[in-house]
PDB file of C-alpha atoms in Angstrom:
ATOM      1  CA  MET I 265      15.057  28.967  15.403  1.00  0.00           C
ATOM      2  CA  THR I 266      16.074  25.091  15.416  1.00  0.00           C
ATOM      3  CA  SER I 267      14.180  24.498  18.665  1.00  0.00           C
ATOM      4  CA  ILE I 268      11.164  25.847  16.846  1.00  0.00           C
ATOM      5  CA  ILE I 269      11.940  23.696  13.765  1.00  0.00           C
ATOM      6  CA  ARG I 270      12.284  20.443  16.204  1.00  0.00           C
ATOM      7  CA  THR I 271       9.286  21.094  17.879  1.00  0.00           C
ATOM      8  CA  ALA I 272       7.177  21.443  14.780  1.00  0.00           C
ATOM      9  CA  ILE I 273       8.673  18.403  13.386  1.00  0.00           C
ATOM     10  CA  LEU I 274       8.194  16.613  16.471  1.00  0.00           C
ATOM     11  CA  THR I 275       4.305  17.521  16.930  1.00  0.00           C
ATOM     12  CA  CYS I 276       3.653  16.612  13.127  1.00  0.00           C
ATOM     13  CA  MET I 277       5.229  13.062  14.030  1.00  0.00           C
ATOM     14  CA  ALA I 278       2.943  12.601  17.089  1.00  0.00           C
ATOM     15  CA  PHE I 279       0.004  13.644  15.125  1.00  0.00           C
ATOM     16  CA  PHE I 280       0.346  11.304  12.271  1.00  0.00           C
ATOM     17  CA  ALA I 281       1.514   8.471  14.787  1.00  0.00           C
ATOM     18  CA  PRO I 282      -1.720   6.606  14.736  1.00  0.00           C
ATOM     19  CA  ILE I 283      -1.121   5.993  10.813  1.00  0.00           C
ATOM     20  CA  ALA I 284       2.594   5.265  11.004  1.00  0.00           C
ATOM     21  CA  LEU I 285       2.187   1.705  10.028  1.00  0.00           C
ATOM     22  CA  ILE I 286      -0.430   2.369   7.156  1.00  0.00           C
ATOM     23  CA  ILE I 287       2.264   4.898   5.744  1.00  0.00           C
ATOM     24  CA  LEU I 288       5.084   2.238   6.024  1.00  0.00           C
ATOM     25  CA  ALA I 289       2.932  -0.486   4.464  1.00  0.00           C
ATOM     26  CA  VAL I 290       1.957   1.921   1.500  1.00  0.00           C
ATOM     27  CA  GLY I 291       5.490   2.494   1.119  1.00  0.00           C
ATOM     28  CA  LEU I 292       6.765  -0.909   1.208  1.00  0.00           C
ATOM     29  CA  SER I 293       4.049  -2.035  -1.123  1.00  0.00           C
ATOM     30  CA  VAL I 294       5.276   0.496  -3.757  1.00  0.00           C
ATOM     31  CA  LEU I 295       8.998  -0.503  -2.963  1.00  0.00           C
ATOM     32  CA  ALA I 296       7.828  -4.226  -3.579  1.00  0.00           C
ATOM     33  CA  ASP I 297       6.153  -3.483  -6.759  1.00  0.00           C
ATOM     34  CA  THR I 298       9.358  -1.636  -7.755  1.00  0.00           C
ATOM     35  CA  ILE I 299      11.425  -4.374  -7.247  1.00  0.00           C
ATOM     36  CA  VAL I 300       9.405  -7.092  -8.859  1.00  0.00           C
ATOM     37  CA  ALA I 301       9.327  -4.644 -11.935  1.00  0.00           C
ATOM     38  CA  LEU I 302      13.158  -4.154 -12.140  1.00  0.00           C
ATOM     39  CA  SER I 303      13.521  -7.965 -11.461  1.00  0.00           C
ATOM     40  CA  LEU I 304      11.130  -9.041 -14.186  1.00  0.00           C
ATOM     41  CA  THR I 305      11.801  -6.428 -16.784  1.00  0.00           C
ATOM     42  CA  LYS I 306      14.176  -6.911 -19.840  1.00  0.00           C
ATOM     43  CA  GLN I 307      14.511  -3.304 -20.358  1.00  0.00           C
ATOM     44  CA  LYS I 308      17.385  -1.097 -18.698  1.00  0.00           C
ATOM     45  CA  PHE I 309      16.150   0.832 -16.072  1.00  0.00           C
ATOM     46  CA  THR I 310      18.051   4.253 -15.709  1.00  0.00           C
ATOM     47  CA  SER I 311      17.958   6.362 -12.506  1.00  0.00           C
ATOM     48  CA  LYS I 312      16.089   9.040 -13.911  1.00  0.00           C
ATOM     49  CA  ARG I 313      13.149   6.523 -14.969  1.00  0.00           C
ATOM     50  CA  LEU I 314      13.266   4.861 -11.566  1.00  0.00           C
ATOM     51  CA  ARG I 315      13.125   8.184  -9.727  1.00  0.00           C
ATOM     52  CA  HIS I 316      10.111   9.200 -11.721  1.00  0.00           C
ATOM     53  CA  GLY I 317       8.302   6.192 -11.320  1.00  0.00           C
ATOM     54  CA  ILE I 318       8.787   5.118  -7.565  1.00  0.00           C
ATOM     55  CA  LEU I 319       9.515   8.695  -6.029  1.00  0.00           C
ATOM     56  CA  SER I 320       6.139  10.224  -7.957  1.00  0.00           C
ATOM     57  CA  LYS I 321       4.162   7.132  -6.981  1.00  0.00           C
ATOM     58  CA  THR I 322       5.440   7.085  -3.412  1.00  0.00           C
ATOM     59  CA  ILE I 323       5.087  10.944  -2.729  1.00  0.00           C
ATOM     60  CA  ALA I 324       1.580  10.683  -4.487  1.00  0.00           C
ATOM     61  CA  TYR I 325       0.322   7.687  -2.102  1.00  0.00           C
ATOM     62  CA  GLU I 326       1.658   8.943   0.991  1.00  0.00           C
ATOM     63  CA  ALA I 327       0.267  12.483   0.672  1.00  0.00           C
ATOM     64  CA  SER I 328      -3.117  11.148  -0.159  1.00  0.00           C
ATOM     65  CA  ILE I 329      -2.819   9.003   2.872  1.00  0.00           C
ATOM     66  CA  LEU I 330      -1.720  12.238   5.039  1.00  0.00           C
ATOM     67  CA  LEU I 331      -4.517  14.317   3.576  1.00  0.00           C
ATOM     68  CA  LEU I 332      -7.262  11.706   4.118  1.00  0.00           C
ATOM     69  CA  PHE I 333      -6.085  11.301   7.582  1.00  0.00           C
ATOM     70  CA  LEU I 334      -6.560  15.020   8.221  1.00  0.00           C
ATOM     71  CA  VAL I 335      -9.988  14.911   6.804  1.00  0.00           C
ATOM     72  CA  ASP I 336     -10.895  11.783   8.702  1.00  0.00           C
ATOM     73  CA  TYR I 337      -9.641  13.244  12.024  1.00  0.00           C
ATOM     74  CA  ALA I 338     -11.450  16.612  11.439  1.00  0.00           C
ATOM     75  CA  MET I 339     -14.574  15.605  10.127  1.00  0.00           C
ATOM     76  CA  ILE I 340     -15.380  11.744   9.411  1.00  0.00           C
ATOM     77  CA  ASN I 341     -13.868   9.858  12.430  1.00  0.00           C
ATOM     78  CA  ASP I 342     -16.517  11.026  15.003  1.00  0.00           C
ATOM     79  CA  ALA I 343     -19.572  10.083  12.817  1.00  0.00           C
ATOM     80  CA  VAL I 344     -17.968   6.801  11.824  1.00  0.00           C
ATOM     81  CA  LEU I 345     -17.111   5.960  15.539  1.00  0.00           C
ATOM     82  CA  THR I 346     -21.046   5.869  16.275  1.00  0.00           C
ATOM     83  CA  VAL I 347     -21.014   3.011  13.841  1.00  0.00           C
ATOM     84  CA  PHE I 348     -17.762   1.211  13.934  1.00  0.00           C
ATOM     85  CA  SER I 349     -15.554   1.061  17.193  1.00  0.00           C
ATOM     86  CA  VAL I 350     -12.439   1.143  15.139  1.00  0.00           C
ATOM     87  CA  PRO I 351     -10.772   4.789  14.552  1.00  0.00           C
ATOM     88  CA  TYR I 352      -9.793   6.234  11.181  1.00  0.00           C
ATOM     89  CA  VAL I 353     -11.792   3.510   9.068  1.00  0.00           C
ATOM     90  CA  VAL I 354     -11.819   5.758   6.168  1.00  0.00           C
ATOM     91  CA  THR I 355      -7.837   6.122   6.168  1.00  0.00           C
ATOM     92  CA  LYS I 356      -7.325   2.384   6.986  1.00  0.00           C
ATOM     93  CA  ILE I 357      -9.666   1.521   3.768  1.00  0.00           C
ATOM     94  CA  ALA I 358      -7.754   4.043   1.590  1.00  0.00           C
ATOM     95  CA  GLY I 359      -4.521   2.359   2.606  1.00  0.00           C
ATOM     96  CA  LEU I 360      -5.666  -1.014   1.766  1.00  0.00           C
ATOM     97  CA  PHE I 361      -7.279   0.197  -1.514  1.00  0.00           C
ATOM     98  CA  LEU I 362      -3.439   1.384  -2.374  1.00  0.00           C
ATOM     99  CA  ILE I 363      -1.534  -1.564  -0.995  1.00  0.00           C
ATOM    100  CA  GLY I 364      -4.396  -3.584  -3.232  1.00  0.00           C
ATOM    101  CA  ILE I 365      -3.638  -1.461  -6.573  1.00  0.00           C
ATOM    102  CA  GLU I 366       0.190  -2.342  -5.817  1.00  0.00           C
ATOM    103  CA  ILE I 367      -0.606  -6.218  -5.264  1.00  0.00           C
ATOM    104  CA  SER I 368      -2.487  -6.249  -8.635  1.00  0.00           C
ATOM    105  CA  SER I 369       0.069  -4.344 -10.451  1.00  0.00           C
ATOM    106  CA  ILE I 370       2.545  -6.926  -9.158  1.00  0.00           C
ATOM    107  CA  ASP I 371       0.427  -9.658 -10.018  1.00  0.00           C
ATOM    108  CA  GLU I 372      -0.136  -8.268 -13.404  1.00  0.00           C
ATOM    109  CA  LYS I 373       3.657  -8.245 -14.064  1.00  0.00           C
ATOM    110  CA  ILE I 374       4.136 -11.757 -12.647  1.00  0.00           C
ATOM    111  CA  ARG I 375       1.404 -12.908 -15.059  1.00  0.00           C
ATOM    112  CA  GLU I 376       2.845 -11.157 -17.910  1.00  0.00           C
ATOM    113  CA  ARG I 377       6.234 -12.787 -17.400  1.00  0.00           C
ATOM    114  CA  TYR I 378       5.296 -16.309 -16.614  1.00  0.00           C
ATOM    115  CA  GLY I 379       1.646 -16.881 -17.695  1.00  0.00           C
ATOM    116  CA  ASP I 380      -1.756 -16.563 -16.085  1.00  0.00           C
ATOM    117  CA  ASP I 381      -1.708 -19.281 -13.782  1.00  0.00           C
ATOM    118  CA  LYS I 382       1.310 -18.208 -12.046  1.00  0.00           C
ATOM    119  CA  GLY I 383      -0.038 -14.789 -10.704  1.00  0.00           C
ATOM    120  CA  ILE I 384      -0.456 -14.102  -6.881  1.00  0.00           C
ATOM    121  CA  ILE I 385      -3.856 -13.622  -6.955  1.00  0.00           C
ATOM    122  CA  SER I 386      -4.434 -17.206  -8.680  1.00  0.00           C
ATOM    123  CA  ARG I 387      -2.305 -18.948  -6.299  1.00  0.00           C
ATOM    124  CA  PHE I 388      -4.170 -17.379  -3.280  1.00  0.00           C
ATOM    125  CA  LYS I 389      -7.163 -18.674  -4.898  1.00  0.00           C
ATOM    126  CA  ARG I 390      -5.930 -22.090  -5.274  1.00  0.00           C
ATOM    127  CA  PHE I 391      -4.631 -21.877  -1.524  1.00  0.00           C
ATOM    128  CA  ILE I 392      -8.029 -21.023  -0.391  1.00  0.00           C
ATOM    129  CA  ASN I 393      -9.753 -23.755  -2.590  1.00  0.00           C
ATOM    130  CA  SER I 394      -7.462 -26.204  -1.219  1.00  0.00           C
ATOM    131  CA  ILE I 395      -8.099 -25.127   2.772  1.00  0.00           C
ATOM    132  CA  LYS I 396     -11.906 -25.397   1.695  1.00  0.00           C
ATOM    133  CA  LYS I 397     -11.447 -28.832   0.648  1.00  0.00           C
ATOM    134  CA  ILE I 398      -9.523 -29.884   3.690  1.00  0.00           C
ATOM    135  CA  LYS I 399     -12.306 -28.284   5.859  1.00  0.00           C
ATOM    136  CA  ASP I 400     -14.933 -30.153   4.033  1.00  0.00           C
ATOM    137  CA  SER I 401     -13.053 -33.608   4.251  1.00  0.00           C
ATOM    138  CA  LEU I 402     -12.874 -33.035   8.290  1.00  0.00           C
TER     139      LEU I 402
END
């Protein structure tokens, strides 16, 4: 019986292997958002509050990526491969969307704590503008 369970688990892991990095990146972005929230808040975090926040969000995000991959694999991928040469484009876009939500949440927490000009997005925009100025001066 245990060999059947082990085989089923290994089969699932092999099937979802193409999106393992997407799953990891989404999970790390949720963890980063939680760490920023913990470090910037003045409220006391209880394990129950933390568990409901990080666990439910992680499960929802990861489950949506896995389910979208199943749909992408079964129906969408073949049609998209006729236009793009990148497999599982829809799953990758969904992963980027979820990571973008977490980056926006981190930025919002930082701006709320330190001011609007200290956020990640505003610093990134300043960085891009400085690169454009350097490029234009060359």
